[in-house]
PDB file of C-alpha atoms in Angstrom:
ATOM      1  CA  MET A  91      11.433  21.940   3.677  1.00  0.00           C
ATOM      2  CA  PRO A  92       9.604  25.175   4.591  1.00  0.00           C
ATOM      3  CA  SER A  93      11.593  28.334   4.146  1.00  0.00           C
ATOM      4  CA  VAL A  94      12.372  30.589   7.101  1.00  0.00           C
ATOM      5  CA  PRO A  95      10.522  33.954   7.094  1.00  0.00           C
ATOM      6  CA  ALA A  96      12.808  36.887   6.368  1.00  0.00           C
ATOM      7  CA  ARG A  97      12.207  38.443   9.802  1.00  0.00           C
ATOM      8  CA  CYS A  98      13.442  35.245  11.432  1.00  0.00           C
ATOM      9  CA  ARG A  99      16.635  34.937   9.421  1.00  0.00           C
ATOM     10  CA  PRO A 100      19.953  35.783  11.138  1.00  0.00           C
ATOM     11  CA  SER A 101      21.906  38.784   9.877  1.00  0.00           C
ATOM     12  CA  ALA A 102      24.698  38.218   7.388  1.00  0.00           C
ATOM     13  CA  SER A 103      27.369  38.668  10.068  1.00  0.00           C
ATOM     14  CA  LEU A 104      25.681  36.159  12.359  1.00  0.00           C
ATOM     15  CA  GLY A 105      25.387  33.723   9.457  1.00  0.00           C
ATOM     16  CA  VAL A 106      29.102  33.969   8.718  1.00  0.00           C
ATOM     17  CA  LEU A 107      29.889  33.565  12.411  1.00  0.00           C
ATOM     18  CA  ALA A 108      27.639  30.536  12.711  1.00  0.00           C
ATOM     19  CA  SER A 109      29.109  28.948   9.613  1.00  0.00           C
ATOM     20  CA  GLY A 110      32.568  29.473  11.034  1.00  0.00           C
ATOM     21  CA  PHE A 111      31.694  27.599  14.188  1.00  0.00           C
ATOM     22  CA  LEU A 112      30.148  24.796  12.143  1.00  0.00           C
ATOM     23  CA  LEU A 113      33.401  24.360  10.231  1.00  0.00           C
ATOM     24  CA  LEU A 114      35.463  23.846  13.393  1.00  0.00           C
ATOM     25  CA  PRO A 115      36.219  20.175  14.092  1.00  0.00           C
ATOM     26  CA  LEU A 116      34.841  18.731  17.301  1.00  0.00           C
ATOM     27  CA  PRO A 117      37.537  17.138  19.467  1.00  0.00           C
ATOM     28  CA  GLY A 118      37.298  13.378  19.747  1.00  0.00           C
ATOM     29  CA  ARG A 119      34.310  13.052  17.382  1.00  0.00           C
ATOM     30  CA  ALA A 120      34.619  11.246  14.049  1.00  0.00           C
ATOM     31  CA  ALA A 121      33.157  12.756  10.912  1.00  0.00           C
ATOM     32  CA  PRO A 122      29.680  11.369  10.129  1.00  0.00           C
ATOM     33  CA  LYS A 123      29.608   8.537   7.613  1.00  0.00           C
ATOM     34  CA  ALA A 124      27.550   8.743   4.458  1.00  0.00           C
ATOM     35  CA  ASP A 125      24.434   6.571   4.415  1.00  0.00           C
ATOM     36  CA  SER A 126      25.045   3.149   2.956  1.00  0.00           C
ATOM     37  CA  CYS A 127      22.727   0.221   2.298  1.00  0.00           C
ATOM     38  CA  PRO A 128      23.342  -3.311   1.045  1.00  0.00           C
ATOM     39  CA  PRO A 129      22.183  -4.247  -2.462  1.00  0.00           C
ATOM     40  CA  PRO A 130      18.402  -4.576  -2.882  1.00  0.00           C
ATOM     41  CA  LEU A 131      17.198  -7.839  -1.366  1.00  0.00           C
ATOM     42  CA  LEU A 132      15.874 -10.339  -3.889  1.00  0.00           C
ATOM     43  CA  GLY A 133      12.556 -12.157  -3.607  1.00  0.00           C
ATOM     44  CA  ARG A 134       8.828 -11.381  -3.480  1.00  0.00           C
ATOM     45  CA  TYR A 135       7.223  -8.092  -2.479  1.00  0.00           C
ATOM     46  CA  VAL A 136       3.700  -6.774  -2.073  1.00  0.00           C
ATOM     47  CA  VAL A 137       3.172  -3.099  -2.922  1.00  0.00           C
ATOM     48  CA  MET A 138       0.146  -0.921  -2.129  1.00  0.00           C
ATOM     49  CA  GLU A 139       0.062   2.191  -4.353  1.00  0.00           C
ATOM     50  CA  ARG A 140      -2.408   5.068  -4.223  1.00  0.00           C
ATOM     51  CA  GLY A 141      -2.724   8.601  -5.537  1.00  0.00           C
ATOM     52  CA  SER A 142      -3.963  10.139  -8.774  1.00  0.00           C
ATOM     53  CA  GLN A 143      -3.206  10.127 -12.483  1.00  0.00           C
ATOM     54  CA  GLY A 144      -3.748  12.982 -14.937  1.00  0.00           C
ATOM     55  CA  LYS A 145      -4.341  16.695 -14.542  1.00  0.00           C
ATOM     56  CA  GLY A 146      -7.309  19.050 -14.355  1.00  0.00           C
ATOM     57  CA  THR A 147     -10.602  17.579 -15.530  1.00  0.00           C
ATOM     58  CA  ASP A 148      -8.767  14.436 -16.688  1.00  0.00           C
ATOM     59  CA  GLN A 149      -7.487  13.614 -13.195  1.00  0.00           C
ATOM     60  CA  GLN A 150      -8.615  10.266 -11.807  1.00  0.00           C
ATOM     61  CA  PRO A 151      -7.970   8.601  -8.450  1.00  0.00           C
ATOM     62  CA  LEU A 152      -5.730   5.583  -8.858  1.00  0.00           C
ATOM     63  CA  ALA A 153      -4.928   2.608  -6.610  1.00  0.00           C
ATOM     64  CA  ARG A 154      -2.919  -0.568  -7.230  1.00  0.00           C
ATOM     65  CA  LEU A 155      -1.938  -3.769  -5.481  1.00  0.00           C
ATOM     66  CA  ARG A 156       1.195  -5.447  -6.823  1.00  0.00           C
ATOM     67  CA  GLN A 157       2.902  -8.710  -6.047  1.00  0.00           C
ATOM     68  CA  GLU A 158       6.247  -8.998  -7.790  1.00  0.00           C
ATOM     69  CA  ASN A 159       9.374 -11.153  -7.686  1.00  0.00           C
ATOM     70  CA  TRP A 160      12.877  -9.640  -7.926  1.00  0.00           C
ATOM     71  CA  LYS A 161      15.476 -11.939  -9.536  1.00  0.00           C
ATOM     72  CA  ALA A 162      19.268 -12.123  -9.356  1.00  0.00           C
ATOM     73  CA  ASP A 163      19.694 -10.802 -12.928  1.00  0.00           C
ATOM     74  CA  GLY A 164      17.942  -7.514 -12.082  1.00  0.00           C
ATOM     75  CA  THR A 165      14.627  -8.428 -13.705  1.00  0.00           C
ATOM     76  CA  MET A 166      11.184  -8.726 -12.124  1.00  0.00           C
ATOM     77  CA  GLU A 167       7.830 -10.329 -12.877  1.00  0.00           C
ATOM     78  CA  GLY A 168       4.546  -9.418 -11.245  1.00  0.00           C
ATOM     79  CA  SER A 169       0.769  -9.261 -11.130  1.00  0.00           C
ATOM     80  CA  VAL A 170      -1.282  -6.159 -10.412  1.00  0.00           C
ATOM     81  CA  PHE A 171      -4.847  -5.266  -9.454  1.00  0.00           C
ATOM     82  CA  GLU A 172      -5.610  -1.683 -10.503  1.00  0.00           C
ATOM     83  CA  ARG A 173      -8.412   0.853 -10.057  1.00  0.00           C
ATOM     84  CA  SER A 174      -8.375   4.004 -12.193  1.00  0.00           C
ATOM     85  CA  GLY A 175     -11.502   5.980 -11.391  1.00  0.00           C
ATOM     86  CA  LYS A 176     -14.428   3.582 -11.822  1.00  0.00           C
ATOM     87  CA  ALA A 177     -12.481   1.103 -13.969  1.00  0.00           C
ATOM     88  CA  PHE A 178     -10.838  -2.076 -12.662  1.00  0.00           C
ATOM     89  CA  ARG A 179      -8.308  -4.275 -14.405  1.00  0.00           C
ATOM     90  CA  GLN A 180      -5.881  -7.076 -13.640  1.00  0.00           C
ATOM     91  CA  PHE A 181      -2.736  -7.851 -15.619  1.00  0.00           C
ATOM     92  CA  ARG A 182       0.762  -9.279 -15.479  1.00  0.00           C
ATOM     93  CA  TYR A 183       3.942  -7.322 -16.167  1.00  0.00           C
ATOM     94  CA  ASN A 184       7.715  -7.563 -16.259  1.00  0.00           C
ATOM     95  CA  GLY A 185      10.481  -5.070 -15.663  1.00  0.00           C
ATOM     96  CA  THR A 186      13.850  -4.293 -14.142  1.00  0.00           C
ATOM     97  CA  PHE A 187      15.283  -2.867 -10.929  1.00  0.00           C
ATOM     98  CA  ARG A 188      18.723  -1.365 -10.308  1.00  0.00           C
ATOM     99  CA  PRO A 189      20.456   0.432  -7.440  1.00  0.00           C
ATOM    100  CA  LEU A 190      20.516   4.199  -7.765  1.00  0.00           C
ATOM    101  CA  GLY A 191      23.037   5.524  -5.287  1.00  0.00           C
ATOM    102  CA  SER A 192      23.497   3.699  -2.008  1.00  0.00           C
ATOM    103  CA  CYS A 193      19.934   3.527  -0.622  1.00  0.00           C
ATOM    104  CA  LEU A 194      17.691   4.045  -3.652  1.00  0.00           C
ATOM    105  CA  VAL A 195      16.473   1.741  -6.390  1.00  0.00           C
ATOM    106  CA  ARG A 196      15.055   2.589  -9.822  1.00  0.00           C
ATOM    107  CA  LEU A 197      12.100   0.516 -11.014  1.00  0.00           C
ATOM    108  CA  GLU A 198      11.005   0.175 -14.635  1.00  0.00           C
ATOM    109  CA  ARG A 199       7.877  -1.890 -15.255  1.00  0.00           C
ATOM    110  CA  ASN A 200       6.402  -2.826 -18.649  1.00  0.00           C
ATOM    111  CA  THR A 201       2.911  -4.083 -19.425  1.00  0.00           C
ATOM    112  CA  PRO A 202       3.072  -6.365 -22.500  1.00  0.00           C
ATOM    113  CA  GLY A 203       0.780  -5.294 -25.311  1.00  0.00           C
ATOM    114  CA  ALA A 204      -0.320  -2.037 -23.648  1.00  0.00           C
ATOM    115  CA  GLY A 205       1.139   0.324 -26.270  1.00  0.00           C
ATOM    116  CA  SER A 206       2.649   3.725 -25.477  1.00  0.00           C
ATOM    117  CA  GLY A 207       1.330   3.743 -21.904  1.00  0.00           C
ATOM    118  CA  ALA A 208       2.958   0.429 -21.047  1.00  0.00           C
ATOM    119  CA  ARG A 209       6.048   1.734 -19.247  1.00  0.00           C
ATOM    120  CA  HIS A 210       5.957   2.884 -15.625  1.00  0.00           C
ATOM    121  CA  GLU A 211       8.969   4.206 -13.746  1.00  0.00           C
ATOM    122  CA  ALA A 212       9.355   4.681 -10.002  1.00  0.00           C
ATOM    123  CA  GLU A 213      12.024   5.048  -7.341  1.00  0.00           C
ATOM    124  CA  ALA A 214      12.037   3.394  -3.925  1.00  0.00           C
ATOM    125  CA  VAL A 215      14.000   4.009  -0.734  1.00  0.00           C
ATOM    126  CA  LEU A 216      15.740   1.086   0.976  1.00  0.00           C
ATOM    127  CA  ASP A 217      16.122   0.393   4.666  1.00  0.00           C
ATOM    128  CA  ALA A 218      19.324  -0.770   6.367  1.00  0.00           C
ATOM    129  CA  ALA A 219      18.659  -4.378   5.309  1.00  0.00           C
ATOM    130  CA  GLY A 220      18.234  -3.514   1.617  1.00  0.00           C
ATOM    131  CA  LEU A 221      14.447  -3.821   1.684  1.00  0.00           C
ATOM    132  CA  PRO A 222      12.355  -1.297  -0.291  1.00  0.00           C
ATOM    133  CA  ARG A 223       9.966   0.485   2.078  1.00  0.00           C
ATOM    134  CA  TYR A 224       8.324   3.381   0.204  1.00  0.00           C
ATOM    135  CA  SER A 225       8.220   4.373  -3.463  1.00  0.00           C
ATOM    136  CA  LEU A 226       7.189   7.279  -5.670  1.00  0.00           C
ATOM    137  CA  SER A 227       5.915   7.050  -9.242  1.00  0.00           C
ATOM    138  CA  LEU A 228       7.883   8.973 -11.881  1.00  0.00           C
ATOM    139  CA  SER A 229       5.275   8.558 -14.621  1.00  0.00           C
ATOM    140  CA  PRO A 230       4.191  11.876 -16.201  1.00  0.00           C
ATOM    141  CA  GLY A 231       1.018  13.318 -14.663  1.00  0.00           C
ATOM    142  CA  SER A 232       1.066  10.925 -11.695  1.00  0.00           C
ATOM    143  CA  THR A 233       1.126  11.605  -7.959  1.00  0.00           C
ATOM    144  CA  ILE A 234       1.372   8.082  -6.568  1.00  0.00           C
ATOM    145  CA  THR A 235       3.162   6.683  -3.525  1.00  0.00           C
ATOM    146  CA  GLY A 236       3.747   3.053  -2.606  1.00  0.00           C
ATOM    147  CA  VAL A 237       4.088   1.121   0.666  1.00  0.00           C
ATOM    148  CA  TRP A 238       6.027  -2.158   0.566  1.00  0.00           C
ATOM    149  CA  ARG A 239       6.074  -5.416   2.511  1.00  0.00           C
ATOM    150  CA  ARG A 240       8.314  -8.446   2.107  1.00  0.00           C
ATOM    151  CA  GLN A 241       6.306 -11.499   0.948  1.00  0.00           C
ATOM    152  CA  PRO A 242       7.709 -14.798   2.285  1.00  0.00           C
ATOM    153  CA  ALA A 243       8.594 -17.379  -0.363  1.00  0.00           C
ATOM    154  CA  VAL A 244       5.983 -19.906   0.723  1.00  0.00           C
ATOM    155  CA  ALA A 245       2.562 -20.849  -0.629  1.00  0.00           C
ATOM    156  CA  CYS A 246      -0.732 -19.666   0.826  1.00  0.00           C
ATOM    157  CA  SER A 247      -3.456 -22.042   1.972  1.00  0.00           C
ATOM    158  CA  ALA A 248      -6.820 -21.960   3.748  1.00  0.00           C
ATOM    159  CA  ALA A 249      -5.000 -21.825   7.091  1.00  0.00           C
ATOM    160  CA  THR A 250      -2.888 -18.768   6.159  1.00  0.00           C
ATOM    161  CA  LEU A 251      -5.598 -16.223   6.943  1.00  0.00           C
ATOM    162  CA  THR A 252      -6.930 -17.264  10.346  1.00  0.00           C
ATOM    163  CA  GLY A 253      -7.890 -15.168  13.360  1.00  0.00           C
ATOM    164  CA  THR A 254      -8.730 -11.502  13.885  1.00  0.00           C
ATOM    165  CA  VAL A 255      -7.615  -8.640  11.646  1.00  0.00           C
ATOM    166  CA  LEU A 256      -8.106  -4.900  12.145  1.00  0.00           C
ATOM    167  CA  SER A 257      -7.866  -1.944   9.782  1.00  0.00           C
ATOM    168  CA  GLN A 258      -8.527   1.718   9.234  1.00  0.00           C
ATOM    169  CA  GLN A 259      -8.803   3.079   5.723  1.00  0.00           C
ATOM    170  CA  GLN A 260      -9.591   6.218   3.795  1.00  0.00           C
ATOM    171  CA  GLY A 261     -11.044   5.954   0.322  1.00  0.00           C
ATOM    172  CA  LEU A 262     -13.433   7.559  -2.132  1.00  0.00           C
ATOM    173  CA  SER A 263     -17.098   7.147  -3.050  1.00  0.00           C
ATOM    174  CA  TRP A 264     -18.828   8.459  -6.180  1.00  0.00           C
ATOM    175  CA  LYS A 265     -21.876  10.725  -5.919  1.00  0.00           C
ATOM    176  CA  ASP A 266     -21.796  13.483  -8.547  1.00  0.00           C
ATOM    177  CA  GLY A 267     -18.023  13.361  -8.104  1.00  0.00           C
ATOM    178  CA  TRP A 268     -15.560  11.614  -5.823  1.00  0.00           C
ATOM    179  CA  GLY A 269     -15.983  12.239  -2.098  1.00  0.00           C
ATOM    180  CA  ALA A 270     -13.971  10.971   0.850  1.00  0.00           C
ATOM    181  CA  ASN A 271     -14.941   8.017   2.995  1.00  0.00           C
ATOM    182  CA  ALA A 272     -13.331   6.452   6.045  1.00  0.00           C
ATOM    183  CA  VAL A 273     -13.827   2.966   7.461  1.00  0.00           C
ATOM    184  CA  VAL A 274     -12.653   1.112  10.570  1.00  0.00           C
ATOM    185  CA  GLN A 275     -13.013  -2.686  10.462  1.00  0.00           C
ATOM    186  CA  ARG A 276     -12.674  -5.718  12.704  1.00  0.00           C
ATOM    187  CA  GLU A 277     -12.840  -9.153  11.063  1.00  0.00           C
ATOM    188  CA  THR A 278     -12.473 -12.757  12.215  1.00  0.00           C
ATOM    189  CA  TRP A 279     -11.408 -15.354   9.618  1.00  0.00           C
ATOM    190  CA  GLN A 280     -11.778 -19.131   9.830  1.00  0.00           C
ATOM    191  CA  ASN A 281     -11.737 -21.691   6.989  1.00  0.00           C
ATOM    192  CA  ARG A 282     -11.928 -19.025   4.253  1.00  0.00           C
ATOM    193  CA  ARG A 283     -14.975 -17.360   5.846  1.00  0.00           C
ATOM    194  CA  VAL A 284     -15.220 -14.058   7.652  1.00  0.00           C
ATOM    195  CA  GLN A 285     -17.495 -12.256  10.085  1.00  0.00           C
ATOM    196  CA  GLY A 286     -16.892  -8.586  10.699  1.00  0.00           C
ATOM    197  CA  VAL A 287     -18.104  -5.166  11.701  1.00  0.00           C
ATOM    198  CA  ALA A 288     -17.403  -1.899   9.887  1.00  0.00           C
ATOM    199  CA  LEU A 289     -17.686   1.667  11.214  1.00  0.00           C
ATOM    200  CA  SER A 290     -18.011   3.988   8.229  1.00  0.00           C
ATOM    201  CA  SER A 291     -18.176   7.699   7.488  1.00  0.00           C
ATOM    202  CA  TYR A 292     -19.264   9.001   4.091  1.00  0.00           C
ATOM    203  CA  ALA A 293     -18.699  12.768   4.145  1.00  0.00           C
ATOM    204  CA  GLY A 294     -19.984  12.841   7.716  1.00  0.00           C
ATOM    205  CA  GLU A 295     -22.814  10.340   7.242  1.00  0.00           C
ATOM    206  CA  LEU A 296     -22.066   7.652   9.820  1.00  0.00           C
ATOM    207  CA  GLU A 297     -22.904   3.969   9.471  1.00  0.00           C
ATOM    208  CA  THR A 298     -22.263   0.777  11.433  1.00  0.00           C
ATOM    209  CA  ALA A 299     -22.798  -2.564   9.716  1.00  0.00           C
ATOM    210  CA  THR A 300     -21.977  -6.202  10.326  1.00  0.00           C
ATOM    211  CA  TYR A 301     -21.048  -8.435   7.406  1.00  0.00           C
ATOM    212  CA  THR A 302     -20.050 -11.936   6.370  1.00  0.00           C
ATOM    213  CA  GLY A 303     -18.033 -13.156   3.422  1.00  0.00           C
ATOM    214  CA  THR A 304     -15.743 -15.657   1.751  1.00  0.00           C
ATOM    215  CA  ILE A 305     -12.287 -15.642   0.193  1.00  0.00           C
ATOM    216  CA  ALA A 306     -11.065 -17.631  -2.817  1.00  0.00           C
ATOM    217  CA  LEU A 307      -7.315 -17.932  -2.229  1.00  0.00           C
ATOM    218  CA  THR A 308      -4.719 -19.384  -4.599  1.00  0.00           C
ATOM    219  CA  ALA A 309      -1.323 -20.828  -3.682  1.00  0.00           C
ATOM    220  CA  ASP A 310       0.413 -17.677  -4.985  1.00  0.00           C
ATOM    221  CA  CYS A 311      -1.511 -15.635  -2.350  1.00  0.00           C
ATOM    222  CA  LEU A 312      -3.737 -13.709  -4.797  1.00  0.00           C
ATOM    223  CA  ALA A 313      -7.366 -13.716  -3.720  1.00  0.00           C
ATOM    224  CA  THR A 314     -10.952 -12.677  -4.443  1.00  0.00           C
ATOM    225  CA  VAL A 315     -13.115 -11.564  -1.505  1.00  0.00           C
ATOM    226  CA  VAL A 316     -16.911 -11.204  -1.563  1.00  0.00           C
ATOM    227  CA  GLN A 317     -18.763  -9.752   1.435  1.00  0.00           C
ATOM    228  CA  ARG A 318     -22.425  -8.989   2.203  1.00  0.00           C
ATOM    229  CA  ASP A 319     -23.453  -6.529   4.901  1.00  0.00           C
ATOM    230  CA  SER A 320     -26.479  -6.550   7.202  1.00  0.00           C
ATOM    231  CA  ALA A 321     -28.415  -4.431   4.679  1.00  0.00           C
ATOM    232  CA  GLY A 322     -27.987  -7.104   1.988  1.00  0.00           C
ATOM    233  CA  ILE A 323     -25.428  -5.133  -0.078  1.00  0.00           C
ATOM    234  CA  ASP A 324     -22.582  -7.075  -1.717  1.00  0.00           C
ATOM    235  CA  TYR A 325     -19.014  -5.812  -1.895  1.00  0.00           C
ATOM    236  CA  HIS A 326     -16.232  -7.174  -4.093  1.00  0.00           C
ATOM    237  CA  TYR A 327     -12.495  -7.006  -3.483  1.00  0.00           C
ATOM    238  CA  ARG A 328      -9.239  -8.342  -4.871  1.00  0.00           C
ATOM    239  CA  ALA A 329      -6.588  -9.103  -2.303  1.00  0.00           C
ATOM    240  CA  VAL A 330      -3.016 -10.211  -1.673  1.00  0.00           C
ATOM    241  CA  VAL A 331      -2.675 -12.319   1.473  1.00  0.00           C
ATOM    242  CA  MET A 332       0.617 -12.243   3.353  1.00  0.00           C
ATOM    243  CA  ALA A 333       2.051 -15.758   3.375  1.00  0.00           C
ATOM    244  CA  ASP A 334       3.237 -15.394   6.979  1.00  0.00           C
ATOM    245  CA  GLY A 335      -0.352 -14.886   8.188  1.00  0.00           C
ATOM    246  CA  SER A 336       0.240 -11.253   9.193  1.00  0.00           C
ATOM    247  CA  GLY A 337      -2.822  -9.995   7.292  1.00  0.00           C
ATOM    248  CA  TYR A 338      -3.865  -8.995   3.783  1.00  0.00           C
ATOM    249  CA  PHE A 339      -4.011  -6.056   1.387  1.00  0.00           C
ATOM    250  CA  TYR A 340      -7.223  -5.426  -0.546  1.00  0.00           C
ATOM    251  CA  LEU A 341      -8.569  -3.297  -3.390  1.00  0.00           C
ATOM    252  CA  GLN A 342     -12.280  -2.750  -4.007  1.00  0.00           C
ATOM    253  CA  GLU A 343     -13.727  -3.588  -7.420  1.00  0.00           C
ATOM    254  CA  ASP A 344     -17.182  -1.934  -7.084  1.00  0.00           C
ATOM    255  CA  PRO A 345     -17.162   1.039  -9.504  1.00  0.00           C
ATOM    256  CA  LEU A 346     -18.727   3.613  -7.144  1.00  0.00           C
ATOM    257  CA  ASP A 347     -16.375   2.942  -4.223  1.00  0.00           C
ATOM    258  CA  LEU A 348     -12.597   3.069  -4.466  1.00  0.00           C
ATOM    259  CA  THR A 349     -10.926   1.781  -1.327  1.00  0.00           C
ATOM    260  CA  ILE A 350      -7.545   0.185  -0.793  1.00  0.00           C
ATOM    261  CA  GLY A 351      -6.147  -0.877   2.541  1.00  0.00           C
ATOM    262  CA  TRP A 352      -4.222  -3.175   4.847  1.00  0.00           C
ATOM    263  CA  LEU A 353      -5.862  -5.458   7.406  1.00  0.00           C
ATOM    264  CA  GLU A 354      -3.387  -6.547  10.064  1.00  0.00           C
ATOM    265  CA  THR A 355      -3.584  -9.701  12.154  1.00  0.00           C
ATOM    266  CA  VAL A 356      -3.964  -9.046  15.874  1.00  0.00           C
ATOM    267  CA  ASP A 357      -1.821 -10.873  18.410  1.00  0.00           C
ATOM    268  CA  PRO A 358      -4.336 -13.037  20.355  1.00  0.00           C
ATOM    269  CA  ALA A 359      -2.745 -12.073  23.683  1.00  0.00           C
ATOM    270  CA  VAL A 360      -3.255  -8.383  22.919  1.00  0.00           C
ATOM    271  CA  ASP A 361      -6.717  -8.876  21.429  1.00  0.00           C
ATOM    272  CA  GLN A 362      -7.984 -10.511  24.642  1.00  0.00           C
ATOM    273  CA  MET A 363      -7.171  -7.337  26.563  1.00  0.00           C
ATOM    274  CA  VAL A 364      -9.568  -5.207  24.482  1.00  0.00           C
ATOM    275  CA  ASP A 365     -13.358  -5.254  24.946  1.00  0.00           C
ATOM    276  CA  PHE A 366     -14.811  -4.459  21.492  1.00  0.00           C
ATOM    277  CA  ARG A 367     -18.395  -4.592  22.824  1.00  0.00           C
ATOM    278  CA  ARG A 368     -18.115  -1.095  24.262  1.00  0.00           C
TER     279      ARG A 368
END
């Protein structure tokens, strides 16, 4: 938290007086209870991580999509799509999770055969239902946060991703160094095909483009997306589709663009109230 400027601090006598009042019990009011959460909820999760790895000239932007399964014995298994700078990779991993205090959980993930850099540690905060919501990497040299969603324990199919999805994202593009980009999208999916429009800004250079594409979706909800815009440029993504049809997470594979984001399904009743032609 930000510190209070010296000129704004109360005098020592006022501080003692204030602390005295704070120590007085309030009639008829029970003492506040410490936060408590149930044990971490077992099952599947999807995690979107982004940030950077390394320091100084070695620093690289980093983004990951994970889908992992938490088991009753405290172990986990998962798959990950990862971008580190211009490089993309996909791999499987295993690990453990354990409560740390009442509303925290410690995560230790191991990549088989990856040598000294195989172990990644993180901590996540739980909500009142025991669901992890946000996480922070503890790996040396990393500044990476994660956003979590519960993945239903059902298979994905062609009908899972149907209807309109919307998103806004901020990513990076390479041109003599990494520069910021921002994109707003509206897509309509039907039978594994998509039509969409993207509003983009690349360091202030604005662009509007329509596009079409396809998705190759497996029963475990991992997917490959290929799209082509109105200028004839192809884009390649890896994705995790939410099994409840609420949308999908995606990570771009193209080396010169690093974007990761969440496209959320729109309620048809709400979507009909908005005129996107304006």
